[in-house]
């Protein structure tokens, strides 16, 4: 009997698996080495010295051969995990090809896998979803669903995270090279807790920040975080944020990049700066940390970086005084900052306006596309403005399928049929279906993306919206994007009073028949009733979906209601999510709050200061 040996072959960074009985011949030199150790070895090399051109070369090889790389990636995942309870149930019987996989294994949602994830969290002693035991659980931010979801996490996800970071950095560095310096990174460790079965649970970003690879990779990229670990992993994110700002000012000349996971936290951080800048200056002047910092570990760590520096305090103070409405704050305070880097697409787009005010001439670059469930694509065109960013899928970091959105019946059918990574069509919209290295198989991510081009054989995806975020009462269907456009249109009216929408969300009120849309706004100051009334009408008429417009005309949907919130309401919502285990840098304001999210709905309803009912449509 032929004994089959299993090797992983490194070929331009591609995982190619061979069975030794029929070793294939490749046209370039190769090294035999296992899959995981290959990843680790490459990460190790890159941790020490970053070679952008080499990373780009590897990326080119991978993307040219996307179809085969996908097949091999799937084979690796299934082979590594075929003894797991979940995969055994689908009788793959040693067949690891895409056809067998899609015939035998169903497309699922988190709800379907939740019982298995729960077993892992409860400490199951046998392989449930993966061959190797899962030791960490990730809490997805859960901002859209109302409560965090458990997702399995393992070292492979850290490795793929580093691969994504390196890939987009290589392209960024080609376009906007940076020298030695530091990053002002608004990153925060979430609360961590232990599950019933003894597994550590926290946000995905916390798992990454705690990993040794993260620090080394950031150092190799010349972007180590300017704040000490005690600040990042503090139990109180308000105190962390204050100290991040303070460290940023202390190292202001060395700061080359200002970053976070999502753009929201950068805007939130500089809004906080507006409130505490004088206190920050005073700390720098005296070398004594504000009494608001009560966590001893932070005080001890900050004592090492904070020394009295009246000259610097004066410089910052005068720069702040010289600014009009905080325009160009970042450009002024961080003269060597090359760019601001965070996810800026999707639900982050509404923060770009404010971010541009703070940034001045400093460029905004959108970060990559991923989720707690794994990374998907990298931004390899950093020269494009954030609104035009697309994400090029890395074919070896997971196995990706795409559910066509054009066929809604298909999406809602019990057995939907997604297409493969290299079979997607230009211009079409799809929901992303992920198979990852940490026990998710054909998992619907809930994100809608549009194929806007290809890089070699792999698609470039534009993020469209979350699929389940839908304002709907009868035949109307308005997505997160439609809401955003409507809010953008109405917010223009506020600009006349030099005011802005700080944040917003929505709700469908069905307490009376017919039901109506409710839009909640937090506004930066006191707007007149007259303007807010106009804003309310504008919101109503800016939903251009035919189902909505026709329903409004015949009053099958009642007039839209604008509820203005007390200042600080969205801060309360953020605090609520952080309490549940989210982290500031991973926070996304829920753009729709339904009955499944009663606590947030209660925070909103308890903080309404004014209501307006639309008089559009007669
Ligand atoms: P989390 O639940 O915190 O893991 O957040 C993951 C979700 O954030 C994804 O499923 C997307 O909906 C959203 N997201 C992640 N990256 C991007 C991006 N580059 N553009 C837009 N939305 C994104």
PDB file of N, CA, C and O in Angstrom, residues 195-218:
ATOM      1  N   UNK A 195     -14.329  31.531  29.796  1.00  0.00           N
ATOM      2  CA  UNK A 195     -15.603  30.831  29.587  1.00  0.00           C
ATOM      3  C   UNK A 195     -15.720  29.688  30.600  1.00  0.00           C
ATOM      4  O   UNK A 195     -14.747  29.353  31.278  1.00  0.00           O
ATOM      5  N   UNK A 196     -16.904  29.078  30.619  1.00  0.00           N
ATOM      6  CA  UNK A 196     -17.152  27.971  31.555  1.00  0.00           C
ATOM      7  C   UNK A 196     -16.076  26.883  31.431  1.00  0.00           C
ATOM      8  O   UNK A 196     -15.631  26.300  32.407  1.00  0.00           O
ATOM      9  N   UNK A 197     -15.647  26.650  30.174  1.00  0.00           N
ATOM     10  CA  UNK A 197     -14.648  25.606  29.936  1.00  0.00           C
ATOM     11  C   UNK A 197     -13.217  26.084  30.112  1.00  0.00           C
ATOM     12  O   UNK A 197     -12.276  25.365  29.792  1.00  0.00           O
ATOM     13  N   UNK A 198     -13.028  27.321  30.578  1.00  0.00           N
ATOM     14  CA  UNK A 198     -11.680  27.804  30.872  1.00  0.00           C
ATOM     15  C   UNK A 198     -10.989  28.477  29.702  1.00  0.00           C
ATOM     16  O   UNK A 198      -9.774  28.709  29.734  1.00  0.00           O
ATOM     17  N   UNK A 199     -11.712  28.784  28.631  1.00  0.00           N
ATOM     18  CA  UNK A 199     -11.085  29.469  27.494  1.00  0.00           C
ATOM     19  C   UNK A 199     -11.129  30.974  27.702  1.00  0.00           C
ATOM     20  O   UNK A 199     -12.115  31.500  28.224  1.00  0.00           O
ATOM     21  N   UNK A 200     -10.066  31.633  27.243  1.00  0.00           N
ATOM     22  CA  UNK A 200     -10.013  33.090  27.347  1.00  0.00           C
ATOM     23  C   UNK A 200     -10.879  33.700  26.248  1.00  0.00           C
ATOM     24  O   UNK A 200     -10.803  33.286  25.092  1.00  0.00           O
ATOM     25  N   UNK A 201     -11.719  34.678  26.612  1.00  0.00           N
ATOM     26  CA  UNK A 201     -12.571  35.321  25.605  1.00  0.00           C
ATOM     27  C   UNK A 201     -12.348  36.826  25.621  1.00  0.00           C
ATOM     28  O   UNK A 201     -12.293  37.446  26.676  1.00  0.00           O
ATOM     29  N   UNK A 202     -12.210  37.400  24.428  1.00  0.00           N
ATOM     30  CA  UNK A 202     -12.020  38.851  24.286  1.00  0.00           C
ATOM     31  C   UNK A 202     -12.203  39.211  22.823  1.00  0.00           C
ATOM     32  O   UNK A 202     -12.446  38.336  21.993  1.00  0.00           O
ATOM     33  N   UNK A 203     -12.082  40.501  22.484  1.00  0.00           N
ATOM     34  CA  UNK A 203     -12.269  40.854  21.072  1.00  0.00           C
ATOM     35  C   UNK A 203     -11.095  40.336  20.234  1.00  0.00           C
ATOM     36  O   UNK A 203     -10.000  40.101  20.752  1.00  0.00           O
ATOM     37  N   UNK A 204     -11.340  40.220  18.923  1.00  0.00           N
ATOM     38  CA  UNK A 204     -10.299  39.719  18.014  1.00  0.00           C
ATOM     39  C   UNK A 204      -9.076  40.625  18.062  1.00  0.00           C
ATOM     40  O   UNK A 204      -7.936  40.162  18.089  1.00  0.00           O
ATOM     41  N   UNK A 205      -9.336  41.945  18.100  1.00  0.00           N
ATOM     42  CA  UNK A 205      -8.195  42.864  18.087  1.00  0.00           C
ATOM     43  C   UNK A 205      -7.371  42.708  19.371  1.00  0.00           C
ATOM     44  O   UNK A 205      -6.149  42.774  19.332  1.00  0.00           O
ATOM     45  N   UNK A 206      -8.044  42.428  20.492  1.00  0.00           N
ATOM     46  CA  UNK A 206      -7.295  42.229  21.740  1.00  0.00           C
ATOM     47  C   UNK A 206      -6.388  41.013  21.596  1.00  0.00           C
ATOM     48  O   UNK A 206      -5.223  41.033  21.998  1.00  0.00           O
ATOM     49  N   UNK A 207      -6.942  39.931  20.995  1.00  0.00           N
ATOM     50  CA  UNK A 207      -6.118  38.732  20.795  1.00  0.00           C
ATOM     51  C   UNK A 207      -4.891  39.062  19.952  1.00  0.00           C
ATOM     52  O   UNK A 207      -3.791  38.581  20.221  1.00  0.00           O
ATOM     53  N   UNK A 208      -5.090  39.885  18.937  1.00  0.00           N
ATOM     54  CA  UNK A 208      -3.967  40.247  18.062  1.00  0.00           C
ATOM     55  C   UNK A 208      -2.971  41.124  18.823  1.00  0.00           C
ATOM     56  O   UNK A 208      -1.768  40.859  18.825  1.00  0.00           O
ATOM     57  N   UNK A 209      -3.468  42.167  19.515  1.00  0.00           N
ATOM     58  CA  UNK A 209      -2.547  43.084  20.200  1.00  0.00           C
ATOM     59  C   UNK A 209      -1.730  42.376  21.270  1.00  0.00           C
ATOM     60  O   UNK A 209      -0.621  42.773  21.577  1.00  0.00           O
ATOM     61  N   UNK A 210      -2.313  41.334  21.842  1.00  0.00           N
ATOM     62  CA  UNK A 210      -1.588  40.612  22.892  1.00  0.00           C
ATOM     63  C   UNK A 210      -0.537  39.665  22.316  1.00  0.00           C
ATOM     64  O   UNK A 210       0.299  39.148  23.046  1.00  0.00           O
ATOM     65  N   UNK A 211      -0.619  39.398  21.012  1.00  0.00           N
ATOM     66  CA  UNK A 211       0.309  38.411  20.445  1.00  0.00           C
ATOM     67  C   UNK A 211       1.694  39.044  20.263  1.00  0.00           C
ATOM     68  O   UNK A 211       1.822  40.231  19.966  1.00  0.00           O
ATOM     69  N   UNK A 212       2.708  38.192  20.439  1.00  0.00           N
ATOM     70  CA  UNK A 212       4.086  38.678  20.287  1.00  0.00           C
ATOM     71  C   UNK A 212       4.327  39.130  18.851  1.00  0.00           C
ATOM     72  O   UNK A 212       5.052  40.101  18.601  1.00  0.00           O
ATOM     73  N   UNK A 213       3.696  38.445  17.895  1.00  0.00           N
ATOM     74  CA  UNK A 213       3.927  38.784  16.475  1.00  0.00           C
ATOM     75  C   UNK A 213       3.508  40.213  16.174  1.00  0.00           C
ATOM     76  O   UNK A 213       4.107  40.880  15.356  1.00  0.00           O
ATOM     77  N   UNK A 214       2.420  40.660  16.809  1.00  0.00           N
ATOM     78  CA  UNK A 214       1.901  42.004  16.514  1.00  0.00           C
ATOM     79  C   UNK A 214       2.980  43.049  16.778  1.00  0.00           C
ATOM     80  O   UNK A 214       3.315  43.854  15.917  1.00  0.00           O
ATOM     81  N   UNK A 215       3.543  42.977  17.968  1.00  0.00           N
ATOM     82  CA  UNK A 215       4.555  43.974  18.352  1.00  0.00           C
ATOM     83  C   UNK A 215       5.742  43.939  17.414  1.00  0.00           C
ATOM     84  O   UNK A 215       6.227  44.963  16.954  1.00  0.00           O
ATOM     85  N   UNK A 216       6.185  42.710  17.134  1.00  0.00           N
ATOM     86  CA  UNK A 216       7.380  42.581  16.287  1.00  0.00           C
ATOM     87  C   UNK A 216       7.082  43.093  14.881  1.00  0.00           C
ATOM     88  O   UNK A 216       7.908  43.766  14.273  1.00  0.00           O
ATOM     89  N   UNK A 217       5.892  42.747  14.366  1.00  0.00           N
ATOM     90  CA  UNK A 217       5.556  43.189  13.012  1.00  0.00           C
ATOM     91  C   UNK A 217       5.470  44.706  12.957  1.00  0.00           C
ATOM     92  O   UNK A 217       5.976  45.334  12.031  1.00  0.00           O
ATOM     93  N   UNK A 218       4.850  45.314  13.961  1.00  0.00           N
ATOM     94  CA  UNK A 218       4.722  46.775  13.977  1.00  0.00           C
ATOM     95  C   UNK A 218       6.104  47.435  14.044  1.00  0.00           C
ATOM     96  O   UNK A 218       6.353  48.458  13.428  1.00  0.00           O
TER      97      UNK A 218
END
